[in-house]
Coordinates of C-alpha atoms in Angstrom, one line a residue:
X28 CA 126.1 121.7 206.6
X29 CA 128.1 121.3 209.8
X30 CA 128.9 117.8 211.2
X31 CA 129.4 114.5 209.5
X32 CA 126.9 113.2 207.0
X33 CA 126.0 110.3 209.2
X34 CA 125.0 112.6 212.0
X35 CA 121.4 112.5 213.3
X36 CA 119.3 115.4 212.1
X37 CA 116.8 117.2 214.2
X38 CA 113.9 114.7 213.9
X39 CA 116.1 111.7 214.8
X40 CA 116.4 110.4 211.3
X41 CA 119.7 109.6 209.7
X42 CA 120.9 112.2 207.1
X43 CA 120.9 110.9 203.6
X44 CA 122.7 113.7 201.5
X45 CA 122.2 112.0 198.1
X46 CA 118.4 112.3 198.6
X47 CA 118.6 116.0 199.3
X48 CA 120.9 116.6 196.3
X49 CA 118.7 114.7 193.9
X50 CA 115.5 116.3 195.1
X51 CA 117.0 119.8 194.9
X52 CA 118.3 119.4 191.3
X53 CA 115.2 117.6 190.0
X54 CA 113.3 120.7 191.2
X55 CA 115.7 123.0 189.5
X56 CA 115.5 120.9 186.3
X57 CA 111.7 121.0 186.5
X58 CA 111.7 124.8 186.8
X59 CA 114.0 125.2 183.8
X60 CA 111.9 122.8 181.7
X61 CA 108.6 124.5 182.7
X62 CA 110.0 127.9 181.7
X63 CA 111.1 126.4 178.3
X64 CA 107.8 124.7 177.6
X65 CA 105.7 127.8 178.6
X66 CA 108.0 130.2 176.8
X67 CA 108.4 132.1 180.0
X68 CA 110.8 135.0 180.0
X69 CA 111.3 134.6 183.8
X70 CA 114.9 133.7 184.7
X71 CA 116.1 131.2 187.3
X72 CA 116.3 132.9 190.7
X73 CA 119.8 133.1 192.2
X74 CA 118.7 132.2 195.7
X75 CA 116.8 129.1 194.5
X76 CA 119.9 128.0 192.6
X77 CA 122.2 128.5 195.6
X78 CA 119.9 126.6 197.9
X79 CA 120.2 123.6 195.6
X80 CA 124.0 123.9 195.1
X81 CA 124.6 124.1 198.9
X82 CA 123.7 120.4 199.2
X83 CA 126.7 119.4 197.1
X84 CA 129.1 120.7 199.7
X85 CA 128.5 117.7 201.9
X86 CA 129.3 115.3 199.1
X87 CA 132.7 117.0 198.5
X88 CA 133.4 116.6 202.2
X89 CA 132.9 112.8 201.9
X90 CA 135.5 112.5 199.2
X91 CA 138.4 113.5 201.5
X92 CA 141.8 115.1 200.7
X93 CA 141.7 114.6 196.9
X94 CA 138.7 116.8 196.6
X95 CA 139.6 119.3 199.3
X96 CA 140.4 121.8 196.6
X97 CA 136.9 121.4 195.2
X98 CA 135.2 121.6 198.6
X99 CA 137.0 124.8 199.6
X100 CA 136.6 126.5 196.3
X101 CA 133.0 125.3 195.8
X102 CA 131.7 126.2 199.3
X103 CA 133.2 129.7 199.1
X104 CA 131.8 130.4 195.7
X105 CA 128.3 129.2 196.6
X106 CA 128.5 131.4 199.7
X107 CA 129.5 134.4 197.6
X108 CA 126.6 133.8 195.2
X109 CA 124.2 133.4 198.2
X110 CA 125.3 136.8 199.5
X111 CA 124.9 138.2 196.0
X112 CA 121.3 136.9 195.8
X113 CA 120.5 139.6 198.4
X114 CA 121.2 142.2 195.7
X115 CA 120.6 140.3 192.4
X116 CA 117.4 138.4 191.7
X117 CA 118.6 136.0 189.0
X118 CA 121.6 134.4 187.4
X119 CA 121.2 136.6 184.4
X120 CA 121.3 139.7 186.5
X121 CA 124.8 138.9 187.8
X122 CA 126.1 138.1 184.3
X123 CA 124.6 141.3 182.8
X124 CA 126.2 143.4 185.6
X125 CA 129.6 141.9 185.1
X126 CA 129.4 142.2 181.3
X127 CA 128.5 145.8 181.7
X128 CA 131.5 146.3 184.1
X129 CA 133.8 144.1 182.0
X130 CA 134.5 142.0 185.1
X131 CA 133.1 138.6 183.9
X132 CA 136.5 136.8 184.3
X133 CA 137.9 139.0 187.1
X134 CA 138.9 136.9 190.1
X135 CA 136.1 137.2 192.8
X136 CA 133.5 138.4 190.3
X137 CA 130.1 136.7 190.6
X138 CA 130.2 135.6 187.0
X139 CA 133.5 133.9 187.6
X140 CA 132.2 132.3 190.8
X141 CA 129.1 131.0 189.0
X142 CA 131.4 129.4 186.4
X143 CA 133.4 127.6 189.1
X144 CA 130.2 126.4 190.8
X145 CA 129.0 125.1 187.5
X146 CA 132.3 123.3 187.2
X147 CA 131.7 121.7 190.6
X148 CA 128.3 120.4 189.5
X149 CA 129.7 119.0 186.4
X150 CA 132.6 117.3 188.4
X151 CA 130.0 115.5 190.5
X152 CA 128.1 114.5 187.4
X153 CA 131.2 113.1 185.8
X154 CA 132.2 111.3 189.0
X155 CA 128.8 109.6 189.3
X156 CA 129.0 108.5 185.6
X157 CA 132.4 107.0 186.1
X158 CA 131.2 105.4 189.4
X159 CA 128.3 103.7 187.7
X160 CA 130.3 102.6 184.7
X161 CA 131.4 99.4 186.4
X162 CA 131.0 97.8 189.8
X163 CA 134.6 96.9 189.8
X164 CA 135.7 100.4 189.0
X165 CA 137.5 101.9 192.0
X166 CA 136.5 105.3 193.4
X167 CA 140.1 106.4 192.8
X168 CA 139.8 105.6 189.0
X169 CA 136.4 107.2 188.8
X170 CA 137.5 110.4 190.5
X171 CA 140.8 110.6 188.5
X172 CA 138.9 110.3 185.2
X173 CA 136.2 112.8 186.3
X174 CA 138.8 115.3 187.4
X175 CA 140.8 114.9 184.2
X176 CA 137.7 115.5 182.1
X177 CA 136.2 118.5 184.0
X178 CA 138.8 120.3 186.1
X179 CA 142.4 119.4 185.1
X180 CA 142.4 121.5 181.8
X181 CA 141.8 124.7 183.9
X182 CA 144.2 123.9 186.8
X183 CA 147.9 124.7 187.2
X184 CA 150.5 121.9 187.3
X185 CA 150.8 122.4 191.1
X186 CA 147.1 121.9 191.7
X187 CA 146.9 118.9 189.4
X188 CA 149.9 117.3 191.2
X189 CA 148.3 117.8 194.6
X190 CA 145.0 116.3 193.4
X191 CA 146.8 113.3 192.0
X192 CA 148.6 112.7 195.3
X193 CA 145.3 113.1 197.2
X194 CA 143.5 110.5 195.1
X195 CA 145.3 107.8 197.1
X196 CA 143.5 109.0 200.2
X197 CA 140.0 108.6 198.7
X198 CA 137.7 106.2 200.6
X199 CA 136.9 103.0 198.8
X200 CA 133.5 102.3 197.2
X201 CA 132.1 100.7 200.3
X202 CA 133.4 103.4 202.6
X203 CA 131.8 106.1 200.5
X204 CA 128.5 104.3 200.5
X205 CA 128.7 104.1 204.3
X206 CA 129.4 107.8 204.6
X207 CA 126.4 108.5 202.4
X208 CA 124.2 106.1 204.3
X209 CA 123.3 104.3 201.0
X210 CA 123.4 100.8 199.7
X211 CA 125.0 100.1 196.3
X212 CA 121.5 99.9 194.7
X213 CA 120.0 103.0 196.3
X214 CA 123.1 105.1 195.5
X215 CA 123.1 104.0 191.9
X216 CA 119.5 105.0 191.5
X217 CA 120.1 108.5 193.0
X218 CA 123.3 109.0 191.1
X219 CA 121.5 108.3 187.8
X220 CA 118.8 110.8 188.9
X221 CA 121.4 113.5 189.6
X222 CA 123.1 112.9 186.3
X223 CA 119.7 113.4 184.5
X224 CA 118.7 116.4 186.6
X225 CA 122.0 118.2 186.5
X226 CA 122.4 118.2 182.7
X227 CA 119.7 120.8 182.0
X228 CA 120.9 123.0 184.9
X229 CA 124.5 122.9 183.5
X230 CA 123.2 123.6 180.0
X231 CA 121.2 126.5 181.2
X232 CA 124.2 128.1 182.8
X233 CA 126.4 127.5 179.8
X234 CA 123.8 129.1 177.5
X235 CA 123.8 132.2 179.7
X236 CA 127.5 132.7 178.9
X237 CA 127.3 131.7 175.2
X238 CA 124.3 134.0 174.6
X239 CA 126.6 136.9 175.7
X240 CA 129.5 135.8 173.5
X241 CA 131.5 134.5 176.5
X242 CA 133.6 131.5 175.7
X243 CA 133.5 128.5 178.1
X244 CA 137.2 127.5 177.9
X245 CA 138.3 129.2 181.2

């Protein structure tokens, strides 16, 4: 994940982070759907989930100061869960352990970190939806609306104020596309694919909490 998104990768090709994100989440969505269709009792592996989520980190980095809070929090939470995957095989395992220990909402718990990573995935989904709503819609407007929908209800006044100030430092639409090495048309296609693929993943995580009588308003 180190280096700018426009850096050359090992084979000399230009990095295209949206492609990696979309492919990873389409694979996750396919796994979830296959388990549902087959009636499989096998749960989603934690290491597989973390591998897919790690691709999102680069995107947060492209969004600059306004999303620095999300980048820092998201990256650390994904790292925590990746470390946890050495001990716990699935997402259900970490929730069951925290439920048993009454530590689901304890700061630093794996269940709380999973909740925050899920919030990051949903923030990107909402951002893409707003970005696609109109070609004339600025990235600042799209990001402000997405943040207000997904994260603001759970943040303190100080964090909300800092994010609002940082929105003015966001790249414009063209600058973001350049950082992502995408055209407007290619980015739109991939954003739509992420929106579609991320929904079953987000729903899957939410149902893990709901099935254990854990509310989602935190």
